[in-house]
Amino acid sequence: MAQKPSIPKGTRDFSPAEVAKRNYIFSIIKTNFEKFGYQPIETPTFENSETLMGKYGEEGDRLIFKILNSGNFFYNKSKIELPKSIEGLQSNSAETITLEQRIELNKFTARISEKALRYDLTVPFARYVVQHQNEIEFPFKRYQIQPVWRADNPQKGRFREFYQCDADVVGSNSLWQEVELVQLYDSVFSALGLEGATIKINNRKILSGIAEVIGASDKLIDFTVALDKLDKIGEDGVKKEMLAKGISESALEKVQPLFNFSGSISEKIEKLSVLLASSEEGKKGVEELKFICDNVLTLGLDKSELDLDVTLARGLNYYTGAIFEVAAPKSVAMGSIGGGGRYDDLTGIFGLKNMSGVGISFGLDRIYLVLEELNLFPQTVTSTSKALFLNFGPDEALYSMKAISALRKAGIKVEMYPDNAKIGKQFQHADKRGIPFAVLVGADEIQNNQFALKDLASGEQKKVSFEELKEILK
């Protein structure tokens, strides 16, 4: 019996209708990226493992898809012999694995896998900037729309293969870039007709300042990773995780105000100024946030809202300034639909120091689900033809094909049913494909240089000239 075909978990097939809708989102994002002065680049699907490993924190490293070395490598048995200390290790024994075994396992993995699928577009972008620094004009504004891969547990809105749509600018410390990125988010959502998305903003310096004030600077990453989960696991869950990571009870008392941090943006900034009065870095973060928020609010947003969210930490290791995350409109149960932030020295990991950058990302798949749920895709978003020419035989088909060629040159999507099949079957085909018009050509139409055009929704049929046909289908 033939094996039932399937695809890997966390991946998807897309139908013509779905691809048309995805392309609609891509084109709006792309148009706005270019309107704001961003230029496109592309990088390879896979990078050298050393380019990616160690750039996303421990959690990120675990989610990187490694690629096995190919070719004759595996025919050399001595190269792939398992070290004695990790023989018999089960894949589910990660909790009991010793440090020595972990080191051995990492060494072994490095021997059999030198490349990995890209986890995001930011680290490959940093590699690109360093590699091409002599050809780039700084500040460099780039956008990139390509798929990325993560060995994550698939769930609603979370996939193992998905597209990222990133816009970054490197080579400038100016906070006007952050102001502009908030506007870029709003501009894209407005063009998509999406109202009520919340662009949340925070600053890594504020988080560092809080950790400093509570005497837990050495636990900054643990503190921020736990705080970032407040909306998922609640206040008690976050405190439990912080205590487990060695953050003291007294430190938690000092940050109690963060767990119910409400008010307008200016009120929140005022509260932060008081909380961080003793931290130089914290005060700098407050200043930066104030500049960005004040200017965004002065310039105004069209369909989105700005909110200062101090629990926003984004677990990634490379953010140093502003941090962004976009929440879908409240009427839709969906995780974040975008995020980003400023990184002062991302290119430093590849040897190019003091190159500040800031960037944002759009979560295409989640934006798609939101637009679908809110019924925001225009009716005209379709990949189907405008008209199907029915096939009545060789002479009629040739007459039709001449018209089809001319219509296609005019940019109109049309096609002919390839077989001289029963007319009912041809009409049925147009209906199933969602094609709005049928064009019928018989001896009478050929003689009078005309076409019979049938509107398949209303059933109305009329005879038209080629010019009329072209005008209606346009």
CSV table of C-alpha atoms in Angstrom, one decimal:
chain,number,residue,atom,x,y,z
A,1,MET,CA,0.0,0.0,0.0
A,2,ALA,CA,1.3,3.5,-0.9
A,3,GLN,CA,2.4,5.6,2.0
A,4,LYS,CA,0.0,8.4,2.9
A,5,PRO,CA,1.7,11.7,2.0
A,6,SER,CA,2.3,14.2,4.8
A,7,ILE,CA,4.4,17.3,5.6
A,8,PRO,CA,6.6,18.0,8.7
A,9,LYS,CA,4.9,19.3,11.8
A,10,GLY,CA,4.9,23.1,12.0
A,11,THR,CA,5.0,23.6,8.2
A,12,ARG,CA,2.2,24.3,5.8
A,13,ASP,CA,1.0,24.0,2.2
A,14,PHE,CA,-0.6,27.2,0.8
A,15,SER,CA,-3.5,27.1,-1.7
A,16,PRO,CA,-3.7,29.6,-4.6
A,17,ALA,CA,-6.2,31.8,-2.5
A,18,GLU,CA,-3.9,31.8,0.5
A,19,VAL,CA,-0.8,32.7,-1.6
A,20,ALA,CA,-2.8,35.6,-3.1
A,21,LYS,CA,-3.7,36.9,0.3
A,22,ARG,CA,-0.1,36.5,1.6
A,23,ASN,CA,1.2,38.3,-1.5
A,24,TYR,CA,-1.3,41.1,-0.7
A,25,ILE,CA,0.3,41.5,2.7
A,26,PHE,CA,3.8,41.3,1.4
A,27,SER,CA,3.2,43.9,-1.3
A,28,ILE,CA,1.8,46.4,1.3
A,29,ILE,CA,4.7,45.8,3.7
A,30,LYS,CA,7.2,46.1,0.8
A,31,THR,CA,5.6,49.3,-0.5
A,32,ASN,CA,5.8,50.9,2.9
A,33,PHE,CA,9.4,49.8,3.5
A,34,GLU,CA,10.4,51.5,0.3
A,35,LYS,CA,8.3,54.6,1.0
A,36,PHE,CA,10.3,55.0,4.2
A,37,GLY,CA,13.6,54.6,2.3
A,38,TYR,CA,14.5,51.0,3.1
A,39,GLN,CA,16.4,48.9,0.4
A,40,PRO,CA,16.0,45.2,-0.2
A,41,ILE,CA,18.7,42.6,0.4
A,42,GLU,CA,18.6,38.7,0.6
A,43,THR,CA,20.8,36.3,2.5
A,44,PRO,CA,21.2,32.5,2.1
A,45,THR,CA,18.7,30.0,3.6
A,46,PHE,CA,21.5,28.5,5.7
A,47,GLU,CA,24.5,30.1,7.4
A,48,ASN,CA,27.7,28.6,9.0
A,49,SER,CA,26.7,27.3,12.4
A,50,GLU,CA,29.2,29.6,14.1
A,51,THR,CA,27.5,32.6,12.6
A,52,LEU,CA,24.2,31.8,14.4
A,53,MET,CA,25.2,29.9,17.6
A,54,GLY,CA,25.6,31.9,20.8
A,55,LYS,CA,23.7,34.9,19.4
A,56,TYR,CA,20.2,34.2,20.7
A,57,GLY,CA,20.8,33.1,24.3
A,58,GLU,CA,20.5,29.5,25.5
A,59,GLU,CA,16.8,29.2,24.6
A,60,GLY,CA,17.4,30.4,21.1
A,61,ASP,CA,20.4,28.1,20.5
A,62,ARG,CA,18.2,25.1,21.3
A,63,LEU,CA,15.8,26.1,18.6
A,64,ILE,CA,18.3,26.4,15.8
A,65,PHE,CA,17.8,23.7,13.1
A,66,LYS,CA,21.2,22.1,12.4
A,67,ILE,CA,22.0,20.7,8.9
A,68,LEU,CA,23.9,17.4,8.8
A,69,ASN,CA,27.1,17.5,6.7
A,70,SER,CA,26.5,15.8,3.4
A,71,GLY,CA,28.6,13.8,0.9
A,72,ASN,CA,31.4,11.3,1.8
A,73,PHE,CA,31.6,12.6,5.4
A,74,PHE,CA,29.3,9.8,6.6
A,75,TYR,CA,31.2,7.0,4.9
A,76,ASN,CA,34.1,7.7,7.1
A,77,LYS,CA,33.0,5.8,10.2
A,78,SER,CA,35.8,7.1,12.5
A,79,LYS,CA,34.5,10.6,12.1
A,80,ILE,CA,31.1,9.9,13.5
A,81,GLU,CA,31.9,7.6,16.4
A,82,LEU,CA,30.0,8.7,19.5
A,83,PRO,CA,32.1,9.8,22.5
A,84,LYS,CA,31.8,7.2,25.3
A,85,SER,CA,30.4,9.7,27.7
A,86,ILE,CA,27.3,10.4,25.6
A,87,GLU,CA,26.6,6.9,24.3
A,88,GLY,CA,23.0,5.8,25.1
A,89,LEU,CA,21.8,9.3,25.9
A,90,GLN,CA,18.1,9.6,25.1
A,91,SER,CA,16.8,12.7,23.3
A,92,ASN,CA,14.4,13.3,26.2
A,93,SER,CA,17.1,13.2,28.9
A,94,ALA,CA,18.0,16.9,28.6
A,95,GLU,CA,17.1,17.5,32.3
A,96,THR,CA,19.6,14.8,33.6
A,97,ILE,CA,22.5,15.6,31.2
A,98,THR,CA,25.7,16.5,32.9
A,99,LEU,CA,27.8,19.5,32.0
A,100,GLU,CA,30.6,17.2,30.7
A,101,GLN,CA,28.1,15.3,28.5
A,102,ARG,CA,26.7,18.6,27.2
A,103,ILE,CA,30.2,19.8,26.2
A,104,GLU,CA,30.9,16.4,24.5
A,105,LEU,CA,27.5,16.6,22.7
A,106,ASN,CA,28.2,20.1,21.4
A,107,LYS,CA,31.6,19.1,20.2
A,108,PHE,CA,30.1,16.0,18.4
A,109,THR,CA,27.3,18.2,16.9
A,110,ALA,CA,29.9,20.6,15.6
A,111,ARG,CA,31.7,17.7,13.9
A,112,ILE,CA,28.7,16.4,12.0
A,113,SER,CA,26.9,19.7,11.4
A,114,GLU,CA,28.8,22.8,10.2
A,115,LYS,CA,25.7,24.7,8.9
A,116,ALA,CA,22.3,25.7,10.2
A,117,LEU,CA,19.0,27.1,8.9
A,118,ARG,CA,18.7,30.8,9.7
A,119,TYR,CA,16.8,31.4,12.9
A,120,ASP,CA,16.0,35.1,12.2
A,121,LEU,CA,17.0,37.8,9.7
A,122,THR,CA,18.9,40.1,12.1
A,123,VAL,CA,22.0,38.1,12.8
A,124,PRO,CA,22.5,37.2,9.0
A,125,PHE,CA,22.0,41.0,8.4
A,126,ALA,CA,24.8,41.8,10.9
A,127,ARG,CA,27.0,39.3,9.1
A,128,TYR,CA,26.1,40.9,5.7
A,129,VAL,CA,26.9,44.4,7.0
A,130,VAL,CA,30.4,43.3,8.2
A,131,GLN,CA,31.2,41.3,5.1
A,132,HIS,CA,30.1,44.1,2.7
A,133,GLN,CA,31.0,47.2,4.9
A,134,ASN,CA,33.2,48.7,2.1
A,135,GLU,CA,30.3,48.7,-0.4
A,136,ILE,CA,27.6,50.0,1.9
A,137,GLU,CA,26.6,53.6,2.3
A,138,PHE,CA,25.9,54.3,6.0
A,139,PRO,CA,23.4,54.8,7.6
A,140,PHE,CA,22.2,51.8,5.8
A,141,LYS,CA,18.4,51.2,5.7
A,142,ARG,CA,17.6,47.6,4.6
A,143,TYR,CA,14.5,45.5,4.4
A,144,GLN,CA,14.4,41.7,4.0
A,145,ILE,CA,11.4,39.4,3.5
A,146,GLN,CA,12.5,35.8,3.7
A,147,PRO,CA,11.6,32.5,5.5
A,148,VAL,CA,13.2,31.5,8.8
A,149,TRP,CA,13.2,28.2,10.7
A,150,ARG,CA,12.9,27.4,14.4
A,151,ALA,CA,12.7,23.9,16.1
A,152,ASP,CA,9.8,25.1,18.3
A,153,ASN,CA,6.7,23.3,19.5
A,154,PRO,CA,4.1,24.1,16.9
A,155,GLN,CA,0.8,25.7,18.1
A,156,LYS,CA,-1.7,28.2,16.8
A,157,GLY,CA,0.1,31.1,15.2
A,158,ARG,CA,3.5,29.5,15.9
A,159,PHE,CA,5.3,27.5,13.1
A,160,ARG,CA,8.6,25.9,12.5
A,161,GLU,CA,8.9,27.6,9.1
A,162,PHE,CA,7.6,31.1,8.7
A,163,TYR,CA,8.4,34.4,6.9
A,164,GLN,CA,9.9,37.4,8.6
A,165,CYS,CA,9.6,40.9,7.2
A,166,ASP,CA,12.3,43.0,8.7
A,167,ALA,CA,13.4,46.7,8.4
A,168,ASP,CA,16.6,47.8,10.0
A,169,VAL,CA,18.9,50.8,9.9
A,170,VAL,CA,22.5,50.6,11.0
A,171,GLY,CA,25.1,53.3,11.4
A,172,SER,CA,23.1,55.9,13.3
A,173,ASN,CA,22.4,56.5,17.0
A,174,SER,CA,19.6,59.0,16.3
A,175,LEU,CA,16.4,58.2,18.2
A,176,TRP,CA,14.4,59.7,15.2
A,177,GLN,CA,14.9,56.2,13.7
A,178,GLU,CA,12.8,54.8,16.5
A,179,VAL,CA,10.1,57.4,16.0
A,180,GLU,CA,10.1,56.6,12.3
A,181,LEU,CA,9.8,52.8,13.0
A,182,VAL,CA,6.7,53.4,15.1
A,183,GLN,CA,5.3,55.4,12.2
A,184,LEU,CA,6.2,52.6,9.8
A,185,TYR,CA,4.3,50.0,11.8
A,186,ASP,CA,1.3,52.4,11.8
A,187,SER,CA,1.6,53.1,8.1
A,188,VAL,CA,1.5,49.3,7.3
A,189,PHE,CA,-1.4,48.6,9.6
A,190,SER,CA,-3.4,51.6,8.2
A,191,ALA,CA,-2.8,50.3,4.6
A,192,LEU,CA,-4.1,46.9,5.7
A,193,GLY,CA,-7.2,48.5,7.3
A,194,LEU,CA,-6.1,47.1,10.7
A,195,GLU,CA,-7.3,49.3,13.5
A,196,GLY,CA,-6.4,49.2,17.2
A,197,ALA,CA,-3.0,47.4,17.1
A,198,THR,CA,-0.9,48.4,20.2
A,199,ILE,CA,2.7,49.3,19.6
A,200,LYS,CA,4.3,48.6,23.0
A,201,ILE,CA,7.6,50.2,23.8
A,202,ASN,CA,10.2,49.8,26.5
A,203,ASN,CA,13.9,50.3,26.9
A,204,ARG,CA,16.6,47.8,27.8
A,205,LYS,CA,18.4,50.5,29.8
A,206,ILE,CA,15.3,50.8,32.0
A,207,LEU,CA,15.4,47.0,32.7
A,208,SER,CA,19.1,47.2,33.5
A,209,GLY,CA,18.4,50.2,35.8
A,210,ILE,CA,15.7,48.3,37.6
A,211,ALA,CA,18.1,45.3,38.1
A,212,GLU,CA,20.7,47.7,39.4
A,213,VAL,CA,18.4,49.4,41.8
A,214,ILE,CA,17.3,46.0,43.3
A,215,GLY,CA,20.9,44.8,43.5
A,216,ALA,CA,20.4,42.0,40.9
A,217,SER,CA,22.6,43.4,38.0
A,218,ASP,CA,24.3,40.0,37.6
A,219,LYS,CA,20.8,38.4,37.0
A,220,LEU,CA,19.7,40.9,34.4
A,221,ILE,CA,18.9,38.2,31.7
A,222,ASP,CA,17.1,35.9,34.3
A,223,PHE,CA,15.1,39.0,35.5
A,224,THR,CA,14.1,40.2,32.1
A,225,VAL,CA,13.2,36.8,30.7
A,226,ALA,CA,10.9,36.2,33.7
A,227,LEU,CA,9.4,39.7,33.6
A,228,ASP,CA,8.6,39.2,29.9
A,229,LYS,CA,6.3,36.3,30.8
A,230,LEU,CA,4.0,38.4,33.0
A,231,ASP,CA,1.1,38.4,30.6
A,232,LYS,CA,1.5,34.6,30.2
A,233,ILE,CA,2.1,33.3,33.7
A,234,GLY,CA,0.9,36.2,35.9
A,235,GLU,CA,2.5,37.9,38.8
A,236,ASP,CA,2.9,34.8,41.0
A,237,GLY,CA,4.4,32.8,38.2
A,238,VAL,CA,7.0,35.5,37.4
A,239,LYS,CA,7.9,35.9,41.1
A,240,LYS,CA,8.3,32.2,41.5
A,241,GLU,CA,10.6,32.0,38.5
A,242,MET,CA,12.7,35.0,39.7
A,243,LEU,CA,13.1,33.4,43.2
A,244,ALA,CA,14.1,30.1,41.5
A,245,LYS,CA,16.8,32.0,39.6
A,246,GLY,CA,18.2,33.4,42.8
A,247,ILE,CA,16.6,36.9,42.9
A,248,SER,CA,15.9,37.8,46.6
A,249,GLU,CA,12.5,38.4,48.3
A,250,SER,CA,13.6,41.9,49.2
A,251,ALA,CA,14.5,42.7,45.6
A,252,LEU,CA,11.1,41.6,44.5
A,253,GLU,CA,9.5,43.9,47.0
A,254,LYS,CA,11.4,46.9,45.4
A,255,VAL,CA,10.0,46.0,42.0
A,256,GLN,CA,6.4,45.5,43.2
A,257,PRO,CA,5.2,48.7,41.4
A,258,LEU,CA,6.1,47.1,38.1
A,259,PHE,CA,3.5,44.4,38.5
A,260,ASN,CA,0.6,46.9,38.3
A,261,PHE,CA,2.0,49.7,36.2
A,262,SER,CA,-0.8,51.8,34.9
A,263,GLY,CA,-1.6,55.4,33.8
A,264,SER,CA,-0.9,57.5,30.7
A,265,ILE,CA,2.5,57.3,29.0
A,266,SER,CA,3.7,60.6,30.7
A,267,GLU,CA,2.5,59.3,34.1
A,268,LYS,CA,4.4,56.0,33.6
A,269,ILE,CA,7.6,57.9,32.6
A,270,GLU,CA,7.2,60.0,35.8
A,271,LYS,CA,6.9,56.8,38.0
A,272,LEU,CA,10.0,55.4,36.3
A,273,SER,CA,12.0,58.6,36.9
A,274,VAL,CA,11.3,58.1,40.7
A,275,LEU,CA,12.0,54.4,40.7
A,276,LEU,CA,15.3,54.8,38.8
A,277,ALA,CA,16.5,58.0,40.4
A,278,SER,CA,19.7,56.2,41.7
A,279,SER,CA,20.6,54.5,38.4
A,280,GLU,CA,22.5,56.5,35.7
A,281,GLU,CA,21.7,53.9,33.1
A,282,GLY,CA,18.0,53.8,34.1
A,283,LYS,CA,17.8,57.6,33.9
A,284,LYS,CA,19.2,57.4,30.4
A,285,GLY,CA,16.6,54.9,29.4
A,286,VAL,CA,13.8,57.1,30.7
A,287,GLU,CA,15.2,60.1,28.7
A,288,GLU,CA,15.3,58.0,25.5
A,289,LEU,CA,11.7,56.7,26.1
A,290,LYS,CA,10.5,60.2,26.7
A,291,PHE,CA,12.0,61.5,23.5
A,292,ILE,CA,10.5,58.7,21.4
A,293,CYS,CA,7.0,58.7,23.0
A,294,ASP,CA,6.7,62.6,23.0
A,295,ASN,CA,7.6,62.8,19.3
A,296,VAL,CA,5.4,59.9,18.2
A,297,LEU,CA,2.4,61.4,20.1
A,298,THR,CA,3.1,64.9,18.7
A,299,LEU,CA,3.3,63.6,15.2
A,300,GLY,CA,0.3,61.4,15.8
A,301,LEU,CA,-0.6,57.8,14.7
A,302,ASP,CA,-3.4,56.9,12.2
A,303,LYS,CA,-4.8,53.6,13.3
A,304,SER,CA,-2.5,52.2,16.0
A,305,GLU,CA,-1.9,53.0,19.7
A,306,LEU,CA,1.4,53.6,21.5
A,307,ASP,CA,1.8,52.1,25.0
A,308,LEU,CA,4.8,52.1,27.4
A,309,ASP,CA,5.1,48.5,28.8
A,310,VAL,CA,7.8,48.1,31.4
A,311,THR,CA,7.3,44.3,31.5
A,312,LEU,CA,8.3,44.1,27.8
A,313,ALA,CA,11.7,42.5,27.9
A,314,ARG,CA,12.0,40.3,24.8
A,315,GLY,CA,14.5,37.5,25.8
A,316,LEU,CA,17.0,38.2,23.1
A,317,ASN,CA,20.4,39.1,24.2
A,318,TYR,CA,21.3,41.8,21.7
A,319,TYR,CA,18.9,44.7,22.5
A,320,THR,CA,20.5,47.6,24.2
A,321,GLY,CA,18.0,50.5,23.9
A,322,ALA,CA,14.4,50.7,22.7
A,323,ILE,CA,12.4,47.4,22.6
A,324,PHE,CA,9.2,47.1,20.5
A,325,GLU,CA,6.4,44.6,20.5
A,326,VAL,CA,3.1,44.9,18.6
A,327,ALA,CA,-0.1,43.4,20.1
A,328,ALA,CA,-3.0,42.6,17.8
A,329,PRO,CA,-6.3,44.5,18.3
A,330,LYS,CA,-7.9,43.4,21.6
A,331,SER,CA,-10.8,41.7,19.8
A,332,VAL,CA,-8.5,39.0,18.4
A,333,ALA,CA,-6.9,36.4,20.6
A,334,MET,CA,-3.4,36.4,19.1
A,335,GLY,CA,0.2,36.8,20.4
A,336,SER,CA,2.5,39.6,19.2
A,337,ILE,CA,2.3,40.4,15.5
A,338,GLY,CA,5.6,42.3,15.4
A,339,GLY,CA,8.6,43.3,17.4
A,340,GLY,CA,12.1,44.7,17.4
A,341,GLY,CA,14.5,47.1,19.1
A,342,ARG,CA,17.9,48.9,19.2
A,343,TYR,CA,21.2,47.0,19.3
A,344,ASP,CA,24.3,49.1,20.0
A,345,ASP,CA,26.8,46.6,18.8
A,346,LEU,CA,25.3,43.7,17.0
A,347,THR,CA,28.0,43.8,14.3
A,348,GLY,CA,30.7,43.7,17.1
A,349,ILE,CA,30.1,39.9,17.3
A,350,PHE,CA,31.6,39.8,13.8
A,351,GLY,CA,34.4,42.2,14.4
A,352,LEU,CA,32.9,45.6,13.4
A,353,LYS,CA,32.7,47.7,16.5
A,354,ASN,CA,30.5,50.7,17.4
A,355,MET,CA,27.9,50.1,14.7
A,356,SER,CA,24.5,50.9,16.3
A,357,GLY,CA,21.4,49.7,14.7
A,358,VAL,CA,17.6,49.5,15.2
A,359,GLY,CA,15.0,47.4,13.5
A,360,ILE,CA,11.5,46.0,13.5
A,361,SER,CA,9.9,42.8,12.2
A,362,PHE,CA,6.4,42.1,11.0
A,363,GLY,CA,4.9,38.6,11.8
A,364,LEU,CA,3.3,37.8,8.5
A,365,ASP,CA,1.6,34.6,9.5
A,366,ARG,CA,-0.1,36.1,12.5
A,367,ILE,CA,-1.0,39.3,10.6
A,368,TYR,CA,-2.7,37.0,8.1
A,369,LEU,CA,-4.7,35.2,10.8
A,370,VAL,CA,-5.8,38.6,12.3
A,371,LEU,CA,-6.9,40.0,8.9
A,372,GLU,CA,-8.8,36.7,8.2
A,373,GLU,CA,-10.5,36.8,11.5
A,374,LEU,CA,-11.5,40.5,11.1
A,375,ASN,CA,-12.5,39.9,7.5
A,376,LEU,CA,-10.2,42.6,6.3
A,377,PHE,CA,-8.9,41.0,3.0
A,378,PRO,CA,-10.5,42.9,0.1
A,379,GLN,CA,-12.7,40.9,-2.2
A,380,THR,CA,-10.4,41.7,-5.1
A,381,VAL,CA,-7.5,39.8,-3.6
A,382,THR,CA,-7.4,36.8,-5.8
A,383,SER,CA,-5.0,34.9,-8.0
A,384,THR,CA,-7.8,33.7,-10.3
A,385,SER,CA,-8.4,34.8,-13.9
A,386,LYS,CA,-11.0,37.5,-14.8
A,387,ALA,CA,-12.6,35.5,-17.6
A,388,LEU,CA,-12.6,31.9,-19.0
A,389,PHE,CA,-13.0,31.6,-22.7
A,390,LEU,CA,-15.1,28.5,-23.4
A,391,ASN,CA,-13.8,26.0,-26.0
A,392,PHE,CA,-16.2,25.2,-28.9
A,393,GLY,CA,-13.7,23.7,-31.3
A,394,PRO,CA,-10.5,24.5,-33.2
A,395,ASP,CA,-11.7,27.5,-35.2
A,396,GLU,CA,-13.4,29.1,-32.2
A,397,ALA,CA,-10.4,28.3,-30.0
A,398,LEU,CA,-8.0,30.0,-32.4
A,399,TYR,CA,-10.2,33.1,-32.6
A,400,SER,CA,-10.4,33.1,-28.8
A,401,MET,CA,-6.6,32.7,-28.4
A,402,LYS,CA,-6.0,35.8,-30.6
A,403,ALA,CA,-8.2,37.9,-28.2
A,404,ILE,CA,-6.6,36.2,-25.1
A,405,SER,CA,-3.1,37.2,-26.3
A,406,ALA,CA,-4.2,40.8,-26.8
A,407,LEU,CA,-5.9,40.9,-23.4
A,408,ARG,CA,-2.8,39.5,-21.6
A,409,LYS,CA,-0.7,42.2,-23.3
A,410,ALA,CA,-3.1,44.7,-21.7
A,411,GLY,CA,-2.3,43.1,-18.3
A,412,ILE,CA,-5.6,41.3,-18.0
A,413,LYS,CA,-5.7,37.8,-16.5
A,414,VAL,CA,-7.6,35.5,-18.9
A,415,GLU,CA,-7.5,31.9,-20.0
A,416,MET,CA,-9.2,29.4,-22.3
A,417,TYR,CA,-10.6,26.0,-21.3
A,418,PRO,CA,-8.1,23.7,-23.0
A,419,ASP,CA,-10.5,20.9,-24.1
A,420,ASN,CA,-13.5,20.9,-26.3
A,421,ALA,CA,-15.6,19.4,-23.4
A,422,LYS,CA,-19.3,19.6,-22.6
A,423,ILE,CA,-20.3,23.3,-22.0
A,424,GLY,CA,-21.8,22.4,-18.6
A,425,LYS,CA,-18.4,21.1,-17.5
A,426,GLN,CA,-16.6,24.2,-18.7
A,427,PHE,CA,-19.1,26.5,-16.8
A,428,GLN,CA,-18.6,24.3,-13.7
A,429,HIS,CA,-14.9,24.8,-14.0
A,430,ALA,CA,-15.2,28.6,-14.1
A,431,ASP,CA,-17.6,28.4,-11.1
A,432,LYS,CA,-15.3,26.2,-9.0
A,433,ARG,CA,-12.3,28.5,-9.8
A,434,GLY,CA,-14.2,31.6,-8.8
A,435,ILE,CA,-13.8,33.1,-12.3
A,436,PRO,CA,-16.3,35.9,-12.6
A,437,PHE,CA,-16.9,36.0,-16.4
A,438,ALA,CA,-17.2,33.4,-19.3
A,439,VAL,CA,-16.6,34.4,-22.9
A,440,LEU,CA,-18.5,32.4,-25.5
A,441,VAL,CA,-17.4,32.3,-29.2
A,442,GLY,CA,-19.4,30.6,-31.9
A,443,ALA,CA,-19.6,31.0,-35.7
A,444,ASP,CA,-21.9,34.0,-35.4
A,445,GLU,CA,-19.4,35.8,-33.1
A,446,ILE,CA,-16.5,35.1,-35.5
A,447,GLN,CA,-18.5,36.4,-38.5
A,448,ASN,CA,-19.4,39.6,-36.7
A,449,ASN,CA,-16.0,40.0,-34.9
A,450,GLN,CA,-17.7,39.9,-31.5
A,451,PHE,CA,-17.7,38.0,-28.2
A,452,ALA,CA,-20.6,36.8,-26.0
A,453,LEU,CA,-19.7,37.9,-22.4
A,454,LYS,CA,-21.6,36.2,-19.6
A,455,ASP,CA,-21.5,37.5,-16.0
A,456,LEU,CA,-21.5,34.3,-14.0
A,457,ALA,CA,-22.8,35.9,-10.8
A,458,SER,CA,-25.9,37.6,-12.4
A,459,GLY,CA,-26.3,35.3,-15.4
A,460,GLU,CA,-26.6,38.3,-17.7
A,461,GLN,CA,-25.1,37.8,-21.2
A,462,LYS,CA,-24.4,40.3,-23.9
A,463,LYS,CA,-22.5,40.6,-27.2
A,464,VAL,CA,-19.5,43.0,-27.1
A,465,SER,CA,-16.7,44.1,-29.4
A,466,PHE,CA,-13.1,43.4,-28.4
A,467,GLU,CA,-12.6,47.0,-27.1
A,468,GLU,CA,-15.7,46.7,-25.0
A,469,LEU,CA,-14.6,43.3,-23.7
A,470,LYS,CA,-11.2,44.7,-22.7
A,471,GLU,CA,-12.8,47.7,-20.9
A,472,ILE,CA,-15.2,45.5,-18.9
A,473,LEU,CA,-12.5,43.0,-17.9
A,474,LYS,CA,-10.1,45.8,-16.9
